[in-house]
Coordinates of C-alpha atoms and ligand atoms in Angstrom, one line a residue:
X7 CA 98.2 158.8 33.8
X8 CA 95.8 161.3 32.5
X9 CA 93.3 163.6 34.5
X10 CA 89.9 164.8 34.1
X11 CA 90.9 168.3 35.3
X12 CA 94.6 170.1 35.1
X13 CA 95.4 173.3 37.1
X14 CA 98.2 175.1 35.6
X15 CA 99.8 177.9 37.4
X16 CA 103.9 179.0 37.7
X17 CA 104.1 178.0 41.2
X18 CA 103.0 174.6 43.0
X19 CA 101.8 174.9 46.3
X20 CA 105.0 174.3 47.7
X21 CA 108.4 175.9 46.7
X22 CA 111.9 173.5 47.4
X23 CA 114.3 174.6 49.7
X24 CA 117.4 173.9 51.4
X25 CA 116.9 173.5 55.1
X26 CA 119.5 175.4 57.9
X27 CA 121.0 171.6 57.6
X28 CA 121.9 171.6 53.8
X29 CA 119.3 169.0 52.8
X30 CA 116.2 169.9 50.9
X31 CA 113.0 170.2 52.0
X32 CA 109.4 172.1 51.0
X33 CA 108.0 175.2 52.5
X34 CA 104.6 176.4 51.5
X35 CA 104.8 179.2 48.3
X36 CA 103.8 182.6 49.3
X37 CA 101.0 184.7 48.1
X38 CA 96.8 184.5 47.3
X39 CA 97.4 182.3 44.8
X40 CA 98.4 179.3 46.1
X41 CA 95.6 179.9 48.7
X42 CA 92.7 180.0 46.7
X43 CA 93.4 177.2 44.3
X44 CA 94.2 174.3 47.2
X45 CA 90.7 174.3 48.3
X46 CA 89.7 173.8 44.6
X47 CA 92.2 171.1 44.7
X48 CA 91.1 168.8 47.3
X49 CA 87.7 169.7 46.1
X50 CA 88.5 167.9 42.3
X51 CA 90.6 164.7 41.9
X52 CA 93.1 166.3 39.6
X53 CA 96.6 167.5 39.3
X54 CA 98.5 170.8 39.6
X55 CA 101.1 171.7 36.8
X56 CA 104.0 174.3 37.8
X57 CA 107.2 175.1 39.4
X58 CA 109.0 173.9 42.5
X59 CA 111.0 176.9 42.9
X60 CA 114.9 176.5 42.5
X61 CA 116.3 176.1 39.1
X62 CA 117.5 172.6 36.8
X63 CA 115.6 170.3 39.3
X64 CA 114.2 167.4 37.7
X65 CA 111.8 166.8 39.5
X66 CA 108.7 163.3 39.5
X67 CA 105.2 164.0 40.3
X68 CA 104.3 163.3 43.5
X69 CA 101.4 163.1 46.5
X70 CA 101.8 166.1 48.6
X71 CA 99.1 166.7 51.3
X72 CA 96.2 164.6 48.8
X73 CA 97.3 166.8 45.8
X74 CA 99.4 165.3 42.9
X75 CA 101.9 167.9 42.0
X76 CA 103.4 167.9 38.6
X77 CA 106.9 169.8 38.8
X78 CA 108.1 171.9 35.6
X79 CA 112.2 172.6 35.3
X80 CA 113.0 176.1 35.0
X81 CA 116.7 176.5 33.8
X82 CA 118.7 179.6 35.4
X83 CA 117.7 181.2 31.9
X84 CA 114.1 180.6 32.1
X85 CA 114.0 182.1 36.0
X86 CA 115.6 185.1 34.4
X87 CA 113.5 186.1 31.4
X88 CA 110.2 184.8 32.1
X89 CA 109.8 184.8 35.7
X90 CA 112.0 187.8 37.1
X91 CA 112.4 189.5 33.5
X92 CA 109.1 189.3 31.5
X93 CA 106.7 188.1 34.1
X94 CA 108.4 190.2 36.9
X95 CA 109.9 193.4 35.5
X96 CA 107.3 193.9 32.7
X97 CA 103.9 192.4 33.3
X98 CA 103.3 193.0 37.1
X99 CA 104.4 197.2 36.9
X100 CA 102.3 197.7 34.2
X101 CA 99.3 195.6 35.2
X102 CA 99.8 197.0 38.4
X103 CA 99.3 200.9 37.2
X104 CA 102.8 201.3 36.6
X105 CA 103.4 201.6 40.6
X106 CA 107.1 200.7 39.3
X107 CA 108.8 201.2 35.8
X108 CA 108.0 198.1 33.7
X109 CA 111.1 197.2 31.1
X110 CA 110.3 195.5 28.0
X111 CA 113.4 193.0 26.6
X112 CA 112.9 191.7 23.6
X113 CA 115.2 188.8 25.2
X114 CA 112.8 188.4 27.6
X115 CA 109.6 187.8 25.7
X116 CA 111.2 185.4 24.2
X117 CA 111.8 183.3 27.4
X118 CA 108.1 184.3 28.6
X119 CA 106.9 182.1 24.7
X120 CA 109.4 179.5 25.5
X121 CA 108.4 179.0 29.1
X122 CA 104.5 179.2 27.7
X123 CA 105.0 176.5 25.5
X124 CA 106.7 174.0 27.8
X125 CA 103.7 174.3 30.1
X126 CA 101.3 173.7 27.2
X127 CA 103.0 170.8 25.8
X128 CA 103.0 169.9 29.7
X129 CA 99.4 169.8 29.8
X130 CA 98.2 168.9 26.7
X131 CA 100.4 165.5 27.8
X132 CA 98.4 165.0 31.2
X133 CA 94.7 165.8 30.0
X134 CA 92.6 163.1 29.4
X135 CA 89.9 163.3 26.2
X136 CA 87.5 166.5 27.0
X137 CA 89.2 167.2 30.2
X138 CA 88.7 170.7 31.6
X139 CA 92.1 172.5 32.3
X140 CA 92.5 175.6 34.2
X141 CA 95.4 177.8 33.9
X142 CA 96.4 180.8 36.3
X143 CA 97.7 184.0 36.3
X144 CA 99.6 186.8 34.3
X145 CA 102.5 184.3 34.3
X146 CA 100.7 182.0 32.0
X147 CA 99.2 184.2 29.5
X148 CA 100.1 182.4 26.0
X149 CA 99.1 179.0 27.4
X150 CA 95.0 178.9 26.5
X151 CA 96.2 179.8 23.2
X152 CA 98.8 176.9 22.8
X153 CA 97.0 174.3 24.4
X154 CA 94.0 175.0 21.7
X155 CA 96.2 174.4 19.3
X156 CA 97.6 171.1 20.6
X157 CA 94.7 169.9 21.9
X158 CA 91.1 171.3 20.6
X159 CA 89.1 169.0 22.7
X160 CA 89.9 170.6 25.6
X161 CA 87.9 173.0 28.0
X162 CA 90.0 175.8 29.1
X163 CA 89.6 178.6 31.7
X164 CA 92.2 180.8 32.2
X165 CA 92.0 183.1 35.6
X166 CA 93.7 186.5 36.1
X167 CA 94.7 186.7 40.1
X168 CA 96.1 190.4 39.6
X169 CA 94.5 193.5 37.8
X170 CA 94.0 193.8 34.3
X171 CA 94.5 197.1 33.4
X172 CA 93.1 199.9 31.0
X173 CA 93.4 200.1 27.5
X174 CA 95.6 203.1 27.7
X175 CA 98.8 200.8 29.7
X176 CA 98.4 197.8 28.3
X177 CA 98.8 199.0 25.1
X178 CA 102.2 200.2 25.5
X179 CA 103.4 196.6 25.2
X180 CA 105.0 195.5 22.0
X181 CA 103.4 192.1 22.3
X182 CA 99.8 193.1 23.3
X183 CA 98.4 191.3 20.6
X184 CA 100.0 188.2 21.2
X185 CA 99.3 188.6 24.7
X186 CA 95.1 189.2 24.1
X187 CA 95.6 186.4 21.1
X188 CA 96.8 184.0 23.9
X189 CA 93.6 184.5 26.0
X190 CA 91.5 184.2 23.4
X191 CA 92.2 180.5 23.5
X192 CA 90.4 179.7 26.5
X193 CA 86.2 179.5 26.3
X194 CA 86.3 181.4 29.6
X195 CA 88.4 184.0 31.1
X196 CA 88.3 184.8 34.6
X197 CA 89.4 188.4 36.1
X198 CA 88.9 189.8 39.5
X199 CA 86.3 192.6 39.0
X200 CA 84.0 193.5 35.9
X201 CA 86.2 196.8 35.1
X202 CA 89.0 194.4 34.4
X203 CA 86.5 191.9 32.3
X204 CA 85.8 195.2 30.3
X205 CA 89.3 196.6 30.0
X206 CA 89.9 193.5 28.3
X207 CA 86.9 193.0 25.8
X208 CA 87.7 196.3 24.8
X209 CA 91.1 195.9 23.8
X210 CA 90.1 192.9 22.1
X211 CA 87.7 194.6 20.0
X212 CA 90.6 197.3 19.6
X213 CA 93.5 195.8 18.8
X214 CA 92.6 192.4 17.6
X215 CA 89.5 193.6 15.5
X216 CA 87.1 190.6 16.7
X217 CA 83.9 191.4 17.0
X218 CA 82.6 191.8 20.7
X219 CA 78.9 191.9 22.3
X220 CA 78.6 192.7 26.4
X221 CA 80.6 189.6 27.6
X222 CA 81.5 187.7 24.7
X223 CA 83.8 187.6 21.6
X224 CA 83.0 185.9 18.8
X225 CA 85.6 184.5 16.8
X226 CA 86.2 184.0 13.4
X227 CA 86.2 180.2 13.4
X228 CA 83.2 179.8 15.4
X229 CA 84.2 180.0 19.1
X230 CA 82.8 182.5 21.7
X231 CA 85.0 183.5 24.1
X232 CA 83.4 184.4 27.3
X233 CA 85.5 187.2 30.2
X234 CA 83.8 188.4 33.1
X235 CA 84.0 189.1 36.7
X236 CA 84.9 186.4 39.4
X237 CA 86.0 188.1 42.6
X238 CA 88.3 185.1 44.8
X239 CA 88.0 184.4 48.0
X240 CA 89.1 182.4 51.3
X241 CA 88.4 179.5 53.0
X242 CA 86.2 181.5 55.4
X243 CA 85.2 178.7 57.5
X244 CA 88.5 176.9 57.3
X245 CA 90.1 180.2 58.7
X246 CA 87.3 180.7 61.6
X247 CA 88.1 177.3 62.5
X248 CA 91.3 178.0 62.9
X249 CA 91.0 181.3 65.3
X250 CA 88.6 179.6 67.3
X251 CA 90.9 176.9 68.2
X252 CA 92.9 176.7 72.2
X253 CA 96.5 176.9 70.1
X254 CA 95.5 179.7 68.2
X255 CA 94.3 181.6 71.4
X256 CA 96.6 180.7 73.6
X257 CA 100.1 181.4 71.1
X258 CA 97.5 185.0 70.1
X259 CA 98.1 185.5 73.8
X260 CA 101.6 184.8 74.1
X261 CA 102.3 187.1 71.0
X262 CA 100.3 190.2 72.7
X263 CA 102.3 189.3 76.2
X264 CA 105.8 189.5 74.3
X265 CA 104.7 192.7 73.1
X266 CA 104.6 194.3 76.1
X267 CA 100.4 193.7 76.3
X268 CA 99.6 197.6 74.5
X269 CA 96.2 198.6 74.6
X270 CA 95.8 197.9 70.8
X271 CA 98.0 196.5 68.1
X272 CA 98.3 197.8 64.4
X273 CA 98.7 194.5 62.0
X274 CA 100.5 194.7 58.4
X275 CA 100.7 191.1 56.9
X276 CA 102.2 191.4 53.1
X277 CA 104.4 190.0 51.1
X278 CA 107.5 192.2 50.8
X279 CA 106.3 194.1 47.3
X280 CA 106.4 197.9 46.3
X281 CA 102.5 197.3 45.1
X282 CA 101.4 196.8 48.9
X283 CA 102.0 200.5 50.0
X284 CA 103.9 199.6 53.3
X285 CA 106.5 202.5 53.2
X286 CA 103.5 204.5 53.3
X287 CA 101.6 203.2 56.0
X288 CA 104.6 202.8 58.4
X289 CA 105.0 206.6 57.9
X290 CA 101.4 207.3 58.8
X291 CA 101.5 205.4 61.8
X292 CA 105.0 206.9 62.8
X293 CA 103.0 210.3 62.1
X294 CA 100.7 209.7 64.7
X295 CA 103.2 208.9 67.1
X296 CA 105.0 212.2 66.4
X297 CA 101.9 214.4 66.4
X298 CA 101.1 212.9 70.0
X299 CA 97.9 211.2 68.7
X300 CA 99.4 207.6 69.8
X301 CA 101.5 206.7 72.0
X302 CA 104.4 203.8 71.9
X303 CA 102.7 202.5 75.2
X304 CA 99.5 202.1 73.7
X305 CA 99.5 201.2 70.8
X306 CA 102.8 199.1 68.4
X307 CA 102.2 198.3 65.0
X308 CA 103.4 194.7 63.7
X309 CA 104.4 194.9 60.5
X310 CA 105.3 190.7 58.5
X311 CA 107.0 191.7 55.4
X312 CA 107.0 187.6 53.5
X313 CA 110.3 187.6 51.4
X314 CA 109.6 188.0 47.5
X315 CA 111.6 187.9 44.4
X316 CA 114.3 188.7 46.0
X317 CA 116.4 188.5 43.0
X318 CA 114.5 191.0 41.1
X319 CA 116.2 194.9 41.9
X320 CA 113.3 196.7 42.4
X321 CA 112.5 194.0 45.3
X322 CA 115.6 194.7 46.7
X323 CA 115.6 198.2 47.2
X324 CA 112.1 198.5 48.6
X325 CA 113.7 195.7 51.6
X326 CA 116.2 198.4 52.1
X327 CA 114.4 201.3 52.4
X328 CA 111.9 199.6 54.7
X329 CA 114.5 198.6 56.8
X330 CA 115.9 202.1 57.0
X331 CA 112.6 203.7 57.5
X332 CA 111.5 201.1 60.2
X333 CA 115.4 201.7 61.6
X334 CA 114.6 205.4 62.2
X335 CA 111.3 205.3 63.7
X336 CA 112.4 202.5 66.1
X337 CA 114.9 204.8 66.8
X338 CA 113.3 208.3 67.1
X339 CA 110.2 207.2 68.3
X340 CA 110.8 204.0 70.3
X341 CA 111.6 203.5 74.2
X342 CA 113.3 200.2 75.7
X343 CA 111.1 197.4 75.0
X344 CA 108.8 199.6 73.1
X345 CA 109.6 199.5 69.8
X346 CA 106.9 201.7 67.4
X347 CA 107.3 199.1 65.2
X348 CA 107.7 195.3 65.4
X349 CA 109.2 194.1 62.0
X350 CA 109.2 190.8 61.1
X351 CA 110.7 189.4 57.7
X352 CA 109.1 186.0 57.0
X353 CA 107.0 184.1 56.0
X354 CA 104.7 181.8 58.8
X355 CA 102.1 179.0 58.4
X356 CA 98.3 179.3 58.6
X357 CA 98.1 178.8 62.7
X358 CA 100.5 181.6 63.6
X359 CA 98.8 184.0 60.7
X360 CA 95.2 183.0 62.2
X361 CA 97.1 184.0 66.0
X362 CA 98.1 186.9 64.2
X363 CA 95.0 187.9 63.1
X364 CA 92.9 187.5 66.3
X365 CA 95.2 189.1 68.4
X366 CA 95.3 192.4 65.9
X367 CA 93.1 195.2 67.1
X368 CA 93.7 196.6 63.6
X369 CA 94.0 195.3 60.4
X370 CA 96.0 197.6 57.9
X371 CA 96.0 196.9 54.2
X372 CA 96.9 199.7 51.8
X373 CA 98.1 198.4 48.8
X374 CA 98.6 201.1 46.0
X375 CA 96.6 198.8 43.6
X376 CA 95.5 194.8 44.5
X377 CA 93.5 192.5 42.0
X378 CA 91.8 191.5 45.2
X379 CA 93.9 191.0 48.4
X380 CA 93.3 187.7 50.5
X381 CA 94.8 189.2 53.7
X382 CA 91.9 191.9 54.3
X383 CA 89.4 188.9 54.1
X384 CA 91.5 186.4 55.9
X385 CA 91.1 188.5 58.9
X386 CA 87.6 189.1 58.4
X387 CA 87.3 185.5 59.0
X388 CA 89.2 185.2 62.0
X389 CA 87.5 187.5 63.9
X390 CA 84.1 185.7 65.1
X391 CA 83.8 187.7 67.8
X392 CA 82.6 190.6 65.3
X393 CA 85.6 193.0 66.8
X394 CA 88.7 194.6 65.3
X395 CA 88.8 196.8 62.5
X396 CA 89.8 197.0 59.0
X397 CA 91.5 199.6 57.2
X398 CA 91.6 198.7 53.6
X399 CA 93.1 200.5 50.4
X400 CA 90.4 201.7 48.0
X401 CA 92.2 200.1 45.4
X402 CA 92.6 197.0 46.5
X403 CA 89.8 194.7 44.6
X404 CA 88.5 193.7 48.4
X405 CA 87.5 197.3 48.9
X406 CA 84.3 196.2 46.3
X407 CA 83.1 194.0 49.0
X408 CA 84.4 195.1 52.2
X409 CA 82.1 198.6 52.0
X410 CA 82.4 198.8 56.1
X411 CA 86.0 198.8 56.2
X412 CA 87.5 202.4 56.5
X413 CA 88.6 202.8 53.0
X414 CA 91.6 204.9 52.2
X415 CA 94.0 205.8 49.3
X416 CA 97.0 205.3 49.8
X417 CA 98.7 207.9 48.1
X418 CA 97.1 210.0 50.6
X419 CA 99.1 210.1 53.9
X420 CA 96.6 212.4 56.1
X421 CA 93.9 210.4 55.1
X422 CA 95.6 207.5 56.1
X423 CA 96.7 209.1 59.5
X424 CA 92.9 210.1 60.2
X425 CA 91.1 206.9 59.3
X426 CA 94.0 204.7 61.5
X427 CA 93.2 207.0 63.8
X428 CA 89.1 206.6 63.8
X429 CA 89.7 202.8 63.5
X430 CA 91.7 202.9 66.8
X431 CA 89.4 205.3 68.5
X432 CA 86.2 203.5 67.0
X433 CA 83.6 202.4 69.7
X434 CA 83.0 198.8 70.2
X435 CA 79.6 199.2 68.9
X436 CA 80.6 200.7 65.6
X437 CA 83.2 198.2 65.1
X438 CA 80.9 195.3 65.5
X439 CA 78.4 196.7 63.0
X440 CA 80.8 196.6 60.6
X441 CA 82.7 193.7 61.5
X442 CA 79.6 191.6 61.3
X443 CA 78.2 193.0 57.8
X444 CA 81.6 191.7 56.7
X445 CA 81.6 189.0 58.0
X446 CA 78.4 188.3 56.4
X447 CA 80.0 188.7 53.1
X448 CA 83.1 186.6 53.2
X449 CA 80.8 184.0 54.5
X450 CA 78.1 183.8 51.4
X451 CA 81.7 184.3 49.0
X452 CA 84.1 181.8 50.1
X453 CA 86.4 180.4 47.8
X454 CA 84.6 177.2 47.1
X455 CA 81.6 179.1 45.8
X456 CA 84.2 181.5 44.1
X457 CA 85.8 178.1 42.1
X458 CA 81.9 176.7 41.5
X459 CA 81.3 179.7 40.0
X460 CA 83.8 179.6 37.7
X461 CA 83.7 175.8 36.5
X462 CA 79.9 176.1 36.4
X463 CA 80.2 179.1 33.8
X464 CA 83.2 177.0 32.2
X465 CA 81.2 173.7 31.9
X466 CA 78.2 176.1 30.1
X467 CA 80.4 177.3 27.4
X468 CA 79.0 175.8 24.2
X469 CA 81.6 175.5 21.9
X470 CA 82.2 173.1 19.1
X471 CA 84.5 170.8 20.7
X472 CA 84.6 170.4 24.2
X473 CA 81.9 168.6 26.4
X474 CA 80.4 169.5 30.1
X475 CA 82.4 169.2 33.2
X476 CA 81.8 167.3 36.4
X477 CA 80.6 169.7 38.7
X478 CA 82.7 170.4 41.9
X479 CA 82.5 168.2 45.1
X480 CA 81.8 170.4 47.9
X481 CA 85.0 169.4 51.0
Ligands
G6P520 C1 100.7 186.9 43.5 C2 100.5 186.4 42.1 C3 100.8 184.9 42.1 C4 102.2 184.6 42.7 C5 102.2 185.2 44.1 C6 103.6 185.0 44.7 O1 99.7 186.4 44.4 O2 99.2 186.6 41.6 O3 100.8 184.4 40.8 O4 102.5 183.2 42.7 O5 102.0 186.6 44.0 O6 104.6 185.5 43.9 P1 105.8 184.6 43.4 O7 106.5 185.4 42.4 O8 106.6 184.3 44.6 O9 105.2 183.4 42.8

């Protein structure tokens, strides 16, 4: 069967897994990812290319939830060089502002082109004459390029979900010209915030030598390239719904009882990665404690850490120290049955993240660098009682939007300590102000809008070949 429109991405929504029983069974993937492109989904009638998780699964297509999900194999090699070695231990450091030390394998790369091109081949199989085919994230990178070449009657988008960085990092990989070549074969390419769109046009003009004007690149067979700014959202009403709802109250109750009903609760929701700044904010938190500013019957911070690559090392030392740190503060700081810190390390479905949400008095995000960070705006959503506050990372790609959140950098603890501090002594009337201003935001942004955006600016690209798109069907 062909399709009028393929999403490509390295994970499907859901990820296999063996359940406490020893059969298999699916459990939904973690991160922003997955959450932004299944409204798009059930928006289009098309299908979703990627992995299942696991390794040397052969695996049909098949109906999951309205979707049709096309499952790739990844063999214990491919897991290993592209996803934990090239994809994980070179390209997310380095896009991230080298938080960690990226490697570069020359073994490695070449899994990351092998990978590339199966998923290229993959698509260029399911497409159907002038379909549209949107591929995601820095996983993916060679794919608009391959696909061109295998099919040029395609449309391609190609969409960044994590920061692009400057000039000056990127072009310490040996492949960066490969790497900028393989975007180039898409009509449009999507990155969370204009700097990033820049970075990028700017090392193309740089290191490929193409000639570049604002937005565009032109090419030397005729095609114009288009990269530029398309900040992603949430399904803002989706979410509301969902925290308005008698379970979600009623289990947001039962979570506040178990802990011991403190005045107000300190919320951490991330997956367990060394970009998110969580070492950093439990120390803050545990500062305040110390100094006397909080105390453990107040207030508790609730801290989900969603298990992550845990095969890659630099994944597995950040779960140790943060169980050590969290450990020691529970210890020096805690009494019976109130614990500073309530540490969780899983992962949980929409519902108890949306009880999570509305029973938070406030939300802390500090990531040391984000491309945009769905959390922050997730519990924007949930609170339509215009309440609760925010503190957000300045460099975290929400912090463009989310002006009225008390913005901090991360690298600076004191700061941190004060502004958790002002969020948690903050009047009701000053956090409705700027609960509701944000609110007003991730309303007019949501992701549908986000994904029209993009496909409408994808279906305008004139290029020799391709022909317009449907536009997208509103849920
Ligand atoms: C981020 C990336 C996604 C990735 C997700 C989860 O959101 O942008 O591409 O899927 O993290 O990470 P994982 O390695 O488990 O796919």
């Amino acid at each position: 069967m062909a399709w009028d429109l393929v999403v490509v991405a390295n994970r499907l929504p859901v990820d296999r897994v063996q359940l406490p029983d020893g059969t298999a069974g699916w459990r939904r993937s973690p991160g922003g990812l997955v959450s932004a492109i299944e409204p798009v989904m059930r928006a289009h009638d098309g299908c979703w290319v990627g992995w299942p998780g696991g390794t040397d699964q052969d695996l049909e297509p098949f109906e999951d939830d309205g979707m049709t999900l096309v499952p790739m194999t990844m063999t214990r090699d491919d897991i290993e060089g592209h996803y934990e070695g090239f994809s994980n231990g070179t390209l997310w450091p380095l896009y991230h502002d080298l938080v960690a030390k990226p490697e570069f394998h020359r073994e490695w790369w070449d899994s990351y082109t092998q990978v590339n091109q199966r998923f290229a081949e993959k698509a260029a199989e399911l497409a159907e004459e002038n379909a549209t085919v949107w591929i995601h994230d820095y996983q993916l990178q060679l794919v608009p390029r391959m696909l061109r070449e295998l099919r040029p009657d395609l449309r391609i988008g190609f969409y960044l979900h994590i920061p692009f960085p400057p000039a000056e990092l990127f072009q310490q990989l040996p492949w960066r010209r490969q790497l900028l070549e393989g975007l180039l074969g898409a009509d449009l390419v999507g990155f969370q915030l204009p700097g990033a769109a820049q970075n990028f046009i700017r090392l193309v003009r740089q290191r490929v030598g193409h000639k570049t004007h604002r937005d565009l690149v032109y090419l030397p067979d005729g095609r114009t390239v288009r990269a530029a700014a398309f900040p992603i959202s949430i399904d803002a009403a989706g979410f509301e719904a969902l925290a308005t709802s008698p379970a979600v109250a009623e289990r947001a109750q039962e979570i506040r009882d178990a802990l011991g009903s403190p005045r107000k609760v300190f919320l951490g929701i991330d997956r367990l990665d060394y970009t998110k700044g969580i070492y950093a904010r439990l120390r803050a938190f545990s500062e305040l404690i110390k100094d006397g500013h909080l105390d453990v019957e107040d207030a508790v911070f609730v801290q989900i850490a969603v298990p992550s690559r845990e095969q890659v090392e630099q994944y597995r030392i950040l779960r140790d120290e943060i169980d050590r740190l969290v450990g020691r503060i529970n210890g020096d700081l805690g009494r019976i049955g109130r614990p500073a810190i309530s540490y969780l390390h899983s992962s949980y479905p929409r519902e108890e993240m949306a009880a999570l949400y509305r029973m938070a008095d406030i939300m802390v995000v500090t990531p040391y660098r984000d491309g945009m960070n769905l959390v922050a705006k997730e519990y924007v959503a949930c609170r339509f009682e215009d309440d609760g506050a925010l503190v957000l990372s300045e460099f975290a790609g929400a912090a463009d939007e989310l002006r009225q959140a008390w913005l901090v950098n991360p690298y600076d603890i004191n700061g941190m300590k004060a502004a958790l501090l002002e969020a948690y002594q903050a009047e009701d009337k000053e956090l409705t102000r700027r609960m509701k201003a944000m609110r007003k935001t991730i309303k007019q942004h949501d992701v549908v809008a986000w994904a029209q955006g993009f496909m409408s600016e994808l279906s305008d690209v004139r290029n020799p070949h391709s022909k317009p798109v449907r536009p997208a069907r509103r849920s």
